[in-house]
mmCIF file with all atom_site columns, C-alpha atoms in Angstrom:
data_model
loop_
_atom_site.group_PDB
_atom_site.id
_atom_site.type_symbol
_atom_site.label_atom_id
_atom_site.label_alt_id
_atom_site.label_comp_id
_atom_site.label_asym_id
_atom_site.label_entity_id
_atom_site.label_seq_id
_atom_site.pdbx_PDB_ins_code
_atom_site.Cartn_x
_atom_site.Cartn_y
_atom_site.Cartn_z
_atom_site.occupancy
_atom_site.B_iso_or_equiv
_atom_site.pdbx_formal_charge
_atom_site.auth_seq_id
_atom_site.auth_comp_id
_atom_site.auth_asym_id
_atom_site.auth_atom_id
_atom_site.pdbx_PDB_model_num
ATOM 1   C CA . UNK X 1 1   ? 23.570 -31.401 -23.591 1.00 47.00 ? 1   UNK X CA 1
ATOM 2   C CA . UNK X 1 2   ? 23.784 -28.714 -26.225 1.00 55.00 ? 2   UNK X CA 1
ATOM 3   C CA . UNK X 1 3   ? 23.317 -25.056 -25.380 1.00 93.00 ? 3   UNK X CA 1
ATOM 4   C CA . UNK X 1 4   ? 21.954 -24.483 -28.883 1.00 97.00 ? 4   UNK X CA 1
ATOM 5   C CA . UNK X 1 5   ? 18.449 -25.792 -29.544 1.00 97.00 ? 5   UNK X CA 1
ATOM 6   C CA . UNK X 1 6   ? 16.962 -26.174 -33.013 1.00 98.00 ? 6   UNK X CA 1
ATOM 7   C CA . UNK X 1 7   ? 13.362 -26.880 -33.957 1.00 97.00 ? 7   UNK X CA 1
ATOM 8   C CA . UNK X 1 8   ? 11.953 -28.727 -35.706 1.00 98.00 ? 8   UNK X CA 1
ATOM 9   C CA . UNK X 1 9   ? 14.409 -31.630 -35.964 1.00 97.00 ? 9   UNK X CA 1
ATOM 10  C CA . UNK X 1 10  ? 12.834 -32.853 -39.182 1.00 97.00 ? 10  UNK X CA 1
ATOM 11  C CA . UNK X 1 11  ? 10.818 -31.021 -41.816 1.00 96.00 ? 11  UNK X CA 1
ATOM 12  C CA . UNK X 1 12  ? 9.254  -32.205 -45.049 1.00 95.00 ? 12  UNK X CA 1
ATOM 13  C CA . UNK X 1 13  ? 7.802  -29.567 -47.312 1.00 93.00 ? 13  UNK X CA 1
ATOM 14  C CA . UNK X 1 14  ? 6.649  -29.047 -50.836 1.00 90.00 ? 14  UNK X CA 1
ATOM 15  C CA . UNK X 1 15  ? 8.322  -26.566 -53.139 1.00 89.00 ? 15  UNK X CA 1
ATOM 16  C CA . UNK X 1 16  ? 5.498  -24.051 -52.787 1.00 88.00 ? 16  UNK X CA 1
ATOM 17  C CA . UNK X 1 17  ? 5.281  -24.141 -48.992 1.00 89.00 ? 17  UNK X CA 1
ATOM 18  C CA . UNK X 1 18  ? 6.525  -21.543 -46.530 1.00 94.00 ? 18  UNK X CA 1
ATOM 19  C CA . UNK X 1 19  ? 8.126  -22.711 -43.302 1.00 96.00 ? 19  UNK X CA 1
ATOM 20  C CA . UNK X 1 20  ? 10.568 -21.444 -40.686 1.00 97.00 ? 20  UNK X CA 1
ATOM 21  C CA . UNK X 1 21  ? 13.439 -23.000 -38.804 1.00 98.00 ? 21  UNK X CA 1
ATOM 22  C CA . UNK X 1 22  ? 14.104 -21.818 -35.272 1.00 98.00 ? 22  UNK X CA 1
ATOM 23  C CA . UNK X 1 23  ? 17.310 -21.663 -33.268 1.00 98.00 ? 23  UNK X CA 1
ATOM 24  C CA . UNK X 1 24  ? 17.794 -20.612 -29.663 1.00 97.00 ? 24  UNK X CA 1
ATOM 25  C CA . UNK X 1 25  ? 21.035 -20.375 -27.715 1.00 96.00 ? 25  UNK X CA 1
ATOM 26  C CA . UNK X 1 26  ? 21.224 -20.333 -23.931 1.00 92.00 ? 26  UNK X CA 1
ATOM 27  C CA . UNK X 1 27  ? 24.925 -19.504 -23.691 1.00 95.00 ? 27  UNK X CA 1
ATOM 28  C CA . UNK X 1 28  ? 24.887 -15.712 -23.718 1.00 94.00 ? 28  UNK X CA 1
ATOM 29  C CA . UNK X 1 29  ? 26.868 -15.729 -26.958 1.00 95.00 ? 29  UNK X CA 1
ATOM 30  C CA . UNK X 1 30  ? 27.106 -12.688 -29.192 1.00 94.00 ? 30  UNK X CA 1
ATOM 31  C CA . UNK X 1 31  ? 27.190 -14.311 -32.633 1.00 95.00 ? 31  UNK X CA 1
ATOM 32  C CA . UNK X 1 32  ? 24.895 -16.794 -34.347 1.00 96.00 ? 32  UNK X CA 1
ATOM 33  C CA . UNK X 1 33  ? 25.289 -18.662 -37.632 1.00 96.00 ? 33  UNK X CA 1
ATOM 34  C CA . UNK X 1 34  ? 23.358 -20.708 -40.156 1.00 96.00 ? 34  UNK X CA 1
ATOM 35  C CA . UNK X 1 35  ? 25.210 -23.497 -41.959 1.00 96.00 ? 35  UNK X CA 1
ATOM 36  C CA . UNK X 1 36  ? 24.067 -25.955 -44.632 1.00 97.00 ? 36  UNK X CA 1
ATOM 37  C CA . UNK X 1 37  ? 25.379 -29.521 -44.513 1.00 97.00 ? 37  UNK X CA 1
ATOM 38  C CA . UNK X 1 38  ? 24.932 -31.657 -47.622 1.00 95.00 ? 38  UNK X CA 1
ATOM 39  C CA . UNK X 1 39  ? 26.234 -35.158 -48.230 1.00 90.00 ? 39  UNK X CA 1
ATOM 40  C CA . UNK X 1 40  ? 29.796 -35.331 -49.588 1.00 81.00 ? 40  UNK X CA 1
ATOM 41  C CA . UNK X 1 41  ? 30.258 -31.550 -49.306 1.00 89.00 ? 41  UNK X CA 1
ATOM 42  C CA . UNK X 1 42  ? 31.933 -29.362 -46.696 1.00 91.00 ? 42  UNK X CA 1
ATOM 43  C CA . UNK X 1 43  ? 29.780 -27.353 -44.326 1.00 94.00 ? 43  UNK X CA 1
ATOM 44  C CA . UNK X 1 44  ? 28.671 -24.182 -46.061 1.00 94.00 ? 44  UNK X CA 1
ATOM 45  C CA . UNK X 1 45  ? 28.257 -20.921 -44.183 1.00 94.00 ? 45  UNK X CA 1
ATOM 46  C CA . UNK X 1 46  ? 24.996 -19.193 -45.052 1.00 95.00 ? 46  UNK X CA 1
ATOM 47  C CA . UNK X 1 47  ? 24.529 -16.268 -42.671 1.00 94.00 ? 47  UNK X CA 1
ATOM 48  C CA . UNK X 1 48  ? 26.225 -14.661 -39.688 1.00 93.00 ? 48  UNK X CA 1
ATOM 49  C CA . UNK X 1 49  ? 24.690 -12.350 -37.102 1.00 94.00 ? 49  UNK X CA 1
ATOM 50  C CA . UNK X 1 50  ? 26.852 -10.433 -34.638 1.00 89.00 ? 50  UNK X CA 1
ATOM 51  C CA . UNK X 1 51  ? 24.964 -8.697  -31.830 1.00 87.00 ? 51  UNK X CA 1
ATOM 52  C CA . UNK X 1 52  ? 21.772 -9.442  -33.841 1.00 82.00 ? 52  UNK X CA 1
ATOM 53  C CA . UNK X 1 53  ? 23.075 -7.557  -36.887 1.00 85.00 ? 53  UNK X CA 1
ATOM 54  C CA . UNK X 1 54  ? 23.673 -9.503  -40.099 1.00 85.00 ? 54  UNK X CA 1
ATOM 55  C CA . UNK X 1 55  ? 27.322 -9.330  -41.048 1.00 84.00 ? 55  UNK X CA 1
ATOM 56  C CA . UNK X 1 56  ? 27.583 -12.103 -43.616 1.00 80.00 ? 56  UNK X CA 1
ATOM 57  C CA . UNK X 1 57  ? 25.417 -13.355 -46.431 1.00 80.00 ? 57  UNK X CA 1
ATOM 58  C CA . UNK X 1 58  ? 27.373 -15.983 -48.312 1.00 80.00 ? 58  UNK X CA 1
ATOM 59  C CA . UNK X 1 59  ? 25.625 -15.547 -51.677 1.00 87.00 ? 59  UNK X CA 1
ATOM 60  C CA . UNK X 1 60  ? 22.576 -17.382 -50.425 1.00 93.00 ? 60  UNK X CA 1
ATOM 61  C CA . UNK X 1 61  ? 19.478 -17.400 -52.705 1.00 94.00 ? 61  UNK X CA 1
ATOM 62  C CA . UNK X 1 62  ? 16.682 -15.094 -51.630 1.00 93.00 ? 62  UNK X CA 1
ATOM 63  C CA . UNK X 1 63  ? 14.362 -18.048 -51.019 1.00 95.00 ? 63  UNK X CA 1
ATOM 64  C CA . UNK X 1 64  ? 16.246 -18.297 -47.696 1.00 96.00 ? 64  UNK X CA 1
ATOM 65  C CA . UNK X 1 65  ? 15.503 -15.348 -45.427 1.00 95.00 ? 65  UNK X CA 1
ATOM 66  C CA . UNK X 1 66  ? 17.146 -15.074 -41.997 1.00 95.00 ? 66  UNK X CA 1
ATOM 67  C CA . UNK X 1 67  ? 15.820 -13.157 -39.024 1.00 95.00 ? 67  UNK X CA 1
ATOM 68  C CA . UNK X 1 68  ? 17.516 -12.388 -35.728 1.00 95.00 ? 68  UNK X CA 1
ATOM 69  C CA . UNK X 1 69  ? 15.137 -10.592 -33.330 1.00 94.00 ? 69  UNK X CA 1
ATOM 70  C CA . UNK X 1 70  ? 17.640 -10.697 -30.461 1.00 92.00 ? 70  UNK X CA 1
ATOM 71  C CA . UNK X 1 71  ? 21.037 -12.197 -29.713 1.00 89.00 ? 71  UNK X CA 1
ATOM 72  C CA . UNK X 1 72  ? 19.499 -15.451 -28.411 1.00 94.00 ? 72  UNK X CA 1
ATOM 73  C CA . UNK X 1 73  ? 17.138 -16.312 -31.257 1.00 96.00 ? 73  UNK X CA 1
ATOM 74  C CA . UNK X 1 74  ? 17.689 -16.944 -34.930 1.00 97.00 ? 74  UNK X CA 1
ATOM 75  C CA . UNK X 1 75  ? 15.209 -17.942 -37.604 1.00 97.00 ? 75  UNK X CA 1
ATOM 76  C CA . UNK X 1 76  ? 15.526 -19.139 -41.169 1.00 97.00 ? 76  UNK X CA 1
ATOM 77  C CA . UNK X 1 77  ? 12.419 -18.489 -43.226 1.00 97.00 ? 77  UNK X CA 1
ATOM 78  C CA . UNK X 1 78  ? 11.989 -20.758 -46.230 1.00 96.00 ? 78  UNK X CA 1
ATOM 79  C CA . UNK X 1 79  ? 9.830  -20.264 -49.319 1.00 94.00 ? 79  UNK X CA 1
ATOM 80  C CA . UNK X 1 80  ? 9.673  -21.719 -52.791 1.00 93.00 ? 80  UNK X CA 1
ATOM 81  C CA . UNK X 1 81  ? 12.556 -24.103 -52.136 1.00 93.00 ? 81  UNK X CA 1
ATOM 82  C CA . UNK X 1 82  ? 14.116 -26.442 -54.688 1.00 94.00 ? 82  UNK X CA 1
ATOM 83  C CA . UNK X 1 83  ? 14.907 -30.169 -54.324 1.00 93.00 ? 83  UNK X CA 1
ATOM 84  C CA . UNK X 1 84  ? 18.633 -29.344 -54.086 1.00 93.00 ? 84  UNK X CA 1
ATOM 85  C CA . UNK X 1 85  ? 17.884 -27.434 -50.887 1.00 96.00 ? 85  UNK X CA 1
ATOM 86  C CA . UNK X 1 86  ? 17.290 -30.731 -49.086 1.00 96.00 ? 86  UNK X CA 1
ATOM 87  C CA . UNK X 1 87  ? 20.016 -30.892 -46.452 1.00 97.00 ? 87  UNK X CA 1
ATOM 88  C CA . UNK X 1 88  ? 20.787 -30.616 -42.752 1.00 98.00 ? 88  UNK X CA 1
ATOM 89  C CA . UNK X 1 89  ? 20.601 -27.007 -41.590 1.00 98.00 ? 89  UNK X CA 1
ATOM 90  C CA . UNK X 1 90  ? 22.769 -26.258 -38.594 1.00 98.00 ? 90  UNK X CA 1
ATOM 91  C CA . UNK X 1 91  ? 22.679 -23.297 -36.262 1.00 98.00 ? 91  UNK X CA 1
ATOM 92  C CA . UNK X 1 92  ? 25.769 -22.329 -34.279 1.00 97.00 ? 92  UNK X CA 1
ATOM 93  C CA . UNK X 1 93  ? 26.867 -19.662 -31.827 1.00 96.00 ? 93  UNK X CA 1
ATOM 94  C CA . UNK X 1 94  ? 30.064 -18.150 -30.484 1.00 95.00 ? 94  UNK X CA 1
ATOM 95  C CA . UNK X 1 95  ? 31.092 -15.748 -27.756 1.00 94.00 ? 95  UNK X CA 1
ATOM 96  C CA . UNK X 1 96  ? 33.340 -13.822 -30.118 1.00 90.00 ? 96  UNK X CA 1
ATOM 97  C CA . UNK X 1 97  ? 32.263 -12.189 -33.348 1.00 87.00 ? 97  UNK X CA 1
ATOM 98  C CA . UNK X 1 98  ? 35.186 -13.283 -35.467 1.00 86.00 ? 98  UNK X CA 1
ATOM 99  C CA . UNK X 1 99  ? 33.427 -16.032 -37.377 1.00 88.00 ? 99  UNK X CA 1
ATOM 100 C CA . UNK X 1 100 ? 34.582 -18.971 -35.226 1.00 92.00 ? 100 UNK X CA 1
ATOM 101 C CA . UNK X 1 101 ? 31.542 -21.039 -34.181 1.00 94.00 ? 101 UNK X CA 1
ATOM 102 C CA . UNK X 1 102 ? 31.920 -22.799 -30.852 1.00 93.00 ? 102 UNK X CA 1
ATOM 103 C CA . UNK X 1 103 ? 28.610 -24.562 -30.284 1.00 96.00 ? 103 UNK X CA 1
ATOM 104 C CA . UNK X 1 104 ? 26.362 -26.171 -32.870 1.00 97.00 ? 104 UNK X CA 1
ATOM 105 C CA . UNK X 1 105 ? 22.789 -27.303 -32.546 1.00 97.00 ? 105 UNK X CA 1
ATOM 106 C CA . UNK X 1 106 ? 21.761 -30.768 -33.735 1.00 97.00 ? 106 UNK X CA 1
ATOM 107 C CA . UNK X 1 107 ? 20.235 -29.400 -36.895 1.00 97.00 ? 107 UNK X CA 1
ATOM 108 C CA . UNK X 1 108 ? 16.990 -29.540 -38.837 1.00 98.00 ? 108 UNK X CA 1
ATOM 109 C CA . UNK X 1 109 ? 16.839 -32.269 -41.479 1.00 97.00 ? 109 UNK X CA 1
ATOM 110 C CA . UNK X 1 110 ? 14.969 -30.652 -44.382 1.00 97.00 ? 110 UNK X CA 1
ATOM 111 C CA . UNK X 1 111 ? 13.466 -32.641 -47.229 1.00 96.00 ? 111 UNK X CA 1
ATOM 112 C CA . UNK X 1 112 ? 11.921 -30.900 -50.232 1.00 94.00 ? 112 UNK X CA 1
ATOM 113 C CA . UNK X 1 113 ? 9.377  -32.927 -52.171 1.00 90.00 ? 113 UNK X CA 1
ATOM 114 C CA . UNK I 2 1   ? 39.394 -18.175 -51.355 1.00 83.00 ? 1   UNK I CA 1
ATOM 115 C CA . UNK I 2 2   ? 40.641 -20.732 -48.859 1.00 89.00 ? 2   UNK I CA 1
ATOM 116 C CA . UNK I 2 3   ? 40.661 -24.425 -49.791 1.00 93.00 ? 3   UNK I CA 1
ATOM 117 C CA . UNK I 2 4   ? 40.924 -27.179 -47.177 1.00 97.00 ? 4   UNK I CA 1
ATOM 118 C CA . UNK I 2 5   ? 41.729 -30.758 -48.140 1.00 97.00 ? 5   UNK I CA 1
ATOM 119 C CA . UNK I 2 6   ? 41.171 -33.530 -45.577 1.00 97.00 ? 6   UNK I CA 1
ATOM 120 C CA . UNK I 2 7   ? 42.469 -37.116 -45.675 1.00 97.00 ? 7   UNK I CA 1
ATOM 121 C CA . UNK I 2 8   ? 41.548 -39.876 -45.370 1.00 98.00 ? 8   UNK I CA 1
ATOM 122 C CA . UNK I 2 9   ? 37.810 -39.787 -45.993 1.00 97.00 ? 9   UNK I CA 1
ATOM 123 C CA . UNK I 2 10  ? 37.356 -42.999 -44.008 1.00 98.00 ? 10  UNK I CA 1
ATOM 124 C CA . UNK I 2 11  ? 39.547 -44.567 -41.343 1.00 98.00 ? 11  UNK I CA 1
ATOM 125 C CA . UNK I 2 12  ? 39.148 -47.813 -39.414 1.00 98.00 ? 12  UNK I CA 1
ATOM 126 C CA . UNK I 2 13  ? 41.315 -48.635 -36.415 1.00 98.00 ? 13  UNK I CA 1
ATOM 127 C CA . UNK I 2 14  ? 41.345 -51.276 -33.725 1.00 98.00 ? 14  UNK I CA 1
ATOM 128 C CA . UNK I 2 15  ? 40.374 -50.177 -30.256 1.00 98.00 ? 15  UNK I CA 1
ATOM 129 C CA . UNK I 2 16  ? 43.456 -48.982 -28.416 1.00 98.00 ? 16  UNK I CA 1
ATOM 130 C CA . UNK I 2 17  ? 45.348 -48.004 -31.559 1.00 98.00 ? 17  UNK I CA 1
ATOM 131 C CA . UNK I 2 18  ? 46.076 -44.424 -32.630 1.00 98.00 ? 18  UNK I CA 1
ATOM 132 C CA . UNK I 2 19  ? 44.293 -42.502 -35.388 1.00 98.00 ? 19  UNK I CA 1
ATOM 133 C CA . UNK I 2 20  ? 45.677 -39.624 -37.423 1.00 98.00 ? 20  UNK I CA 1
ATOM 134 C CA . UNK I 2 21  ? 43.699 -37.303 -39.693 1.00 98.00 ? 21  UNK I CA 1
ATOM 135 C CA . UNK I 2 22  ? 45.495 -34.783 -41.886 1.00 98.00 ? 22  UNK I CA 1
ATOM 136 C CA . UNK I 2 23  ? 44.425 -31.498 -43.448 1.00 98.00 ? 23  UNK I CA 1
ATOM 137 C CA . UNK I 2 24  ? 46.100 -29.040 -45.769 1.00 98.00 ? 24  UNK I CA 1
ATOM 138 C CA . UNK I 2 25  ? 45.092 -25.462 -46.428 1.00 97.00 ? 25  UNK I CA 1
ATOM 139 C CA . UNK I 2 26  ? 45.905 -23.058 -49.213 1.00 96.00 ? 26  UNK I CA 1
ATOM 140 C CA . UNK I 2 27  ? 45.824 -19.567 -47.707 1.00 95.00 ? 27  UNK I CA 1
ATOM 141 C CA . UNK I 2 28  ? 48.892 -18.662 -45.659 1.00 94.00 ? 28  UNK I CA 1
ATOM 142 C CA . UNK I 2 29  ? 46.858 -15.928 -43.926 1.00 94.00 ? 29  UNK I CA 1
ATOM 143 C CA . UNK I 2 30  ? 44.707 -18.508 -42.136 1.00 95.00 ? 30  UNK I CA 1
ATOM 144 C CA . UNK I 2 31  ? 45.442 -18.294 -38.431 1.00 94.00 ? 31  UNK I CA 1
ATOM 145 C CA . UNK I 2 32  ? 42.994 -20.489 -36.528 1.00 96.00 ? 32  UNK I CA 1
ATOM 146 C CA . UNK I 2 33  ? 42.413 -24.217 -37.014 1.00 97.00 ? 33  UNK I CA 1
ATOM 147 C CA . UNK I 2 34  ? 39.586 -25.957 -35.137 1.00 97.00 ? 34  UNK I CA 1
ATOM 148 C CA . UNK I 2 35  ? 38.562 -29.610 -35.204 1.00 98.00 ? 35  UNK I CA 1
ATOM 149 C CA . UNK I 2 36  ? 34.988 -30.787 -34.806 1.00 98.00 ? 36  UNK I CA 1
ATOM 150 C CA . UNK I 2 37  ? 33.517 -34.197 -34.018 1.00 98.00 ? 37  UNK I CA 1
ATOM 151 C CA . UNK I 2 38  ? 30.069 -35.060 -35.327 1.00 97.00 ? 38  UNK I CA 1
ATOM 152 C CA . UNK I 2 39  ? 28.255 -38.100 -33.997 1.00 97.00 ? 39  UNK I CA 1
ATOM 153 C CA . UNK I 2 40  ? 25.311 -39.605 -35.831 1.00 95.00 ? 40  UNK I CA 1
ATOM 154 C CA . UNK I 2 41  ? 22.213 -37.441 -35.493 1.00 93.00 ? 41  UNK I CA 1
ATOM 155 C CA . UNK I 2 42  ? 24.119 -34.680 -33.706 1.00 95.00 ? 42  UNK I CA 1
ATOM 156 C CA . UNK I 2 43  ? 25.650 -31.363 -34.637 1.00 96.00 ? 43  UNK I CA 1
ATOM 157 C CA . UNK I 2 44  ? 29.423 -30.833 -34.831 1.00 97.00 ? 44  UNK I CA 1
ATOM 158 C CA . UNK I 2 45  ? 31.186 -30.455 -31.485 1.00 96.00 ? 45  UNK I CA 1
ATOM 159 C CA . UNK I 2 46  ? 34.363 -28.391 -31.157 1.00 96.00 ? 46  UNK I CA 1
ATOM 160 C CA . UNK I 2 47  ? 36.938 -30.748 -29.630 1.00 97.00 ? 47  UNK I CA 1
ATOM 161 C CA . UNK I 2 48  ? 40.240 -28.927 -29.980 1.00 97.00 ? 48  UNK I CA 1
ATOM 162 C CA . UNK I 2 49  ? 41.711 -25.945 -31.794 1.00 96.00 ? 49  UNK I CA 1
ATOM 163 C CA . UNK I 2 50  ? 45.076 -24.384 -32.466 1.00 96.00 ? 50  UNK I CA 1
ATOM 164 C CA . UNK I 2 51  ? 46.232 -20.927 -33.425 1.00 93.00 ? 51  UNK I CA 1
ATOM 165 C CA . UNK I 2 52  ? 48.996 -20.126 -35.849 1.00 89.00 ? 52  UNK I CA 1
ATOM 166 C CA . UNK I 2 53  ? 51.450 -19.031 -33.174 1.00 88.00 ? 53  UNK I CA 1
ATOM 167 C CA . UNK I 2 54  ? 51.423 -22.520 -31.625 1.00 86.00 ? 54  UNK I CA 1
ATOM 168 C CA . UNK I 2 55  ? 52.904 -25.710 -33.087 1.00 91.00 ? 55  UNK I CA 1
ATOM 169 C CA . UNK I 2 56  ? 51.167 -28.321 -30.970 1.00 95.00 ? 56  UNK I CA 1
ATOM 170 C CA . UNK I 2 57  ? 48.328 -28.578 -28.485 1.00 95.00 ? 57  UNK I CA 1
ATOM 171 C CA . UNK I 2 58  ? 47.199 -31.541 -26.441 1.00 97.00 ? 58  UNK I CA 1
ATOM 172 C CA . UNK I 2 59  ? 44.062 -32.339 -24.465 1.00 95.00 ? 59  UNK I CA 1
ATOM 173 C CA . UNK I 2 60  ? 44.082 -35.772 -22.833 1.00 96.00 ? 60  UNK I CA 1
ATOM 174 C CA . UNK I 2 61  ? 43.959 -38.335 -25.677 1.00 97.00 ? 61  UNK I CA 1
ATOM 175 C CA . UNK I 2 62  ? 43.704 -35.848 -28.524 1.00 98.00 ? 62  UNK I CA 1
ATOM 176 C CA . UNK I 2 63  ? 46.375 -33.581 -29.929 1.00 98.00 ? 63  UNK I CA 1
ATOM 177 C CA . UNK I 2 64  ? 46.699 -31.261 -32.879 1.00 98.00 ? 64  UNK I CA 1
ATOM 178 C CA . UNK I 2 65  ? 49.893 -30.266 -34.674 1.00 97.00 ? 65  UNK I CA 1
ATOM 179 C CA . UNK I 2 66  ? 50.385 -27.378 -37.089 1.00 97.00 ? 66  UNK I CA 1
ATOM 180 C CA . UNK I 2 67  ? 53.095 -26.884 -39.688 1.00 96.00 ? 67  UNK I CA 1
ATOM 181 C CA . UNK I 2 68  ? 52.676 -23.347 -41.011 1.00 94.00 ? 68  UNK I CA 1
ATOM 182 C CA . UNK I 2 69  ? 55.479 -23.660 -43.538 1.00 94.00 ? 69  UNK I CA 1
ATOM 183 C CA . UNK I 2 70  ? 53.923 -26.694 -45.174 1.00 95.00 ? 70  UNK I CA 1
ATOM 184 C CA . UNK I 2 71  ? 50.389 -25.429 -44.520 1.00 96.00 ? 71  UNK I CA 1
ATOM 185 C CA . UNK I 2 72  ? 49.138 -28.596 -42.959 1.00 96.00 ? 72  UNK I CA 1
ATOM 186 C CA . UNK I 2 73  ? 47.720 -29.623 -39.607 1.00 97.00 ? 73  UNK I CA 1
ATOM 187 C CA . UNK I 2 74  ? 46.801 -32.962 -38.106 1.00 98.00 ? 74  UNK I CA 1
ATOM 188 C CA . UNK I 2 75  ? 44.572 -34.479 -35.439 1.00 98.00 ? 75  UNK I CA 1
ATOM 189 C CA . UNK I 2 76  ? 45.986 -37.321 -33.384 1.00 98.00 ? 76  UNK I CA 1
ATOM 190 C CA . UNK I 2 77  ? 43.820 -39.560 -31.216 1.00 98.00 ? 77  UNK I CA 1
ATOM 191 C CA . UNK I 2 78  ? 45.620 -42.051 -28.988 1.00 98.00 ? 78  UNK I CA 1
ATOM 192 C CA . UNK I 2 79  ? 44.214 -45.126 -27.240 1.00 98.00 ? 79  UNK I CA 1
ATOM 193 C CA . UNK I 2 80  ? 41.080 -44.986 -29.357 1.00 98.00 ? 80  UNK I CA 1
ATOM 194 C CA . UNK I 2 81  ? 37.790 -46.117 -27.868 1.00 98.00 ? 81  UNK I CA 1
ATOM 195 C CA . UNK I 2 82  ? 34.480 -47.103 -29.525 1.00 97.00 ? 82  UNK I CA 1
ATOM 196 C CA . UNK I 2 83  ? 32.976 -43.759 -28.490 1.00 97.00 ? 83  UNK I CA 1
ATOM 197 C CA . UNK I 2 84  ? 35.568 -42.023 -30.671 1.00 98.00 ? 84  UNK I CA 1
ATOM 198 C CA . UNK I 2 85  ? 33.690 -43.359 -33.712 1.00 98.00 ? 85  UNK I CA 1
ATOM 199 C CA . UNK I 2 86  ? 32.281 -40.302 -35.523 1.00 98.00 ? 86  UNK I CA 1
ATOM 200 C CA . UNK I 2 87  ? 32.924 -37.960 -38.423 1.00 97.00 ? 87  UNK I CA 1
ATOM 201 C CA . UNK I 2 88  ? 35.730 -35.489 -37.801 1.00 98.00 ? 88  UNK I CA 1
ATOM 202 C CA . UNK I 2 89  ? 36.029 -32.138 -39.590 1.00 98.00 ? 89  UNK I CA 1
ATOM 203 C CA . UNK I 2 90  ? 38.998 -29.836 -39.789 1.00 98.00 ? 90  UNK I CA 1
ATOM 204 C CA . UNK I 2 91  ? 38.660 -26.156 -40.646 1.00 97.00 ? 91  UNK I CA 1
ATOM 205 C CA . UNK I 2 92  ? 40.825 -23.127 -41.371 1.00 97.00 ? 92  UNK I CA 1
ATOM 206 C CA . UNK I 2 93  ? 39.903 -19.558 -40.476 1.00 95.00 ? 93  UNK I CA 1
ATOM 207 C CA . UNK I 2 94  ? 40.891 -16.151 -41.802 1.00 89.00 ? 94  UNK I CA 1
ATOM 208 C CA . UNK I 2 95  ? 39.092 -12.808 -42.074 1.00 85.00 ? 95  UNK I CA 1
ATOM 209 C CA . UNK I 2 96  ? 35.836 -13.912 -40.475 1.00 83.00 ? 96  UNK I CA 1
ATOM 210 C CA . UNK I 2 97  ? 35.579 -16.934 -42.803 1.00 88.00 ? 97  UNK I CA 1
ATOM 211 C CA . UNK I 2 98  ? 35.844 -20.532 -41.616 1.00 93.00 ? 98  UNK I CA 1
ATOM 212 C CA . UNK I 2 99  ? 36.422 -23.102 -44.373 1.00 95.00 ? 99  UNK I CA 1
ATOM 213 C CA . UNK I 2 100 ? 35.762 -26.762 -43.588 1.00 96.00 ? 100 UNK I CA 1
ATOM 214 C CA . UNK I 2 101 ? 37.229 -29.977 -44.921 1.00 97.00 ? 101 UNK I CA 1
ATOM 215 C CA . UNK I 2 102 ? 34.908 -32.699 -46.213 1.00 96.00 ? 102 UNK I CA 1
ATOM 216 C CA . UNK I 2 103 ? 35.271 -34.847 -43.129 1.00 96.00 ? 103 UNK I CA 1
ATOM 217 C CA . UNK I 2 104 ? 36.778 -38.171 -42.057 1.00 97.00 ? 104 UNK I CA 1
ATOM 218 C CA . UNK I 2 105 ? 34.572 -41.014 -40.876 1.00 97.00 ? 105 UNK I CA 1
ATOM 219 C CA . UNK I 2 106 ? 36.453 -42.769 -38.085 1.00 98.00 ? 106 UNK I CA 1
ATOM 220 C CA . UNK I 2 107 ? 35.383 -46.253 -37.040 1.00 98.00 ? 107 UNK I CA 1
ATOM 221 C CA . UNK I 2 108 ? 36.922 -47.809 -33.950 1.00 98.00 ? 108 UNK I CA 1
ATOM 222 C CA . UNK I 2 109 ? 36.571 -51.583 -33.982 1.00 97.00 ? 109 UNK I CA 1
ATOM 223 C CA . UNK I 2 110 ? 36.180 -53.188 -30.536 1.00 94.00 ? 110 UNK I CA 1
#
């Protein structure tokens, strides 16, 4: 049973839609992460939040907008996405703030029409 | 930046045999090397890790070795079981950045 919960598990949206991905961790961890997982490519770090402050933005396009209202919740707001943004989006958390994720959620499978 | 190469991309073994997955990294400043297992429909799960001041670490049937001079590290799974079938990722960490390999799909044949 994962301590990191992501919703929804699947999302289909058009390029002009606005949607949000949600992540919640029940582990008391201090850091949370968004990763993108595409076929045949390594996991790509998108954003890092330490103690709910953003510390890393890995050159992610502005059509992805993260939000971290507290150290247990993380959102990824999506708008005007492109077909190449179709992927599995993974949330992770860690006790430490050194960029070493310990627990991943099961991801949101995003498909852009 | 860091570059992590992982081999092989696919690996099939008979149940009970051993499996070895190898990774190389480019940045000698990397100091932490985790391994993740990802089952179908699930997120990656941290299964073992090693720091640069250690040469080998073992946890039951899995072990990881690190050769800092050659800049490579390996995952060893002994007495493989069908539930070991998954995609395995290696990663190398330095300066708040974790760089992943492309993954190895391990199939254990009963």
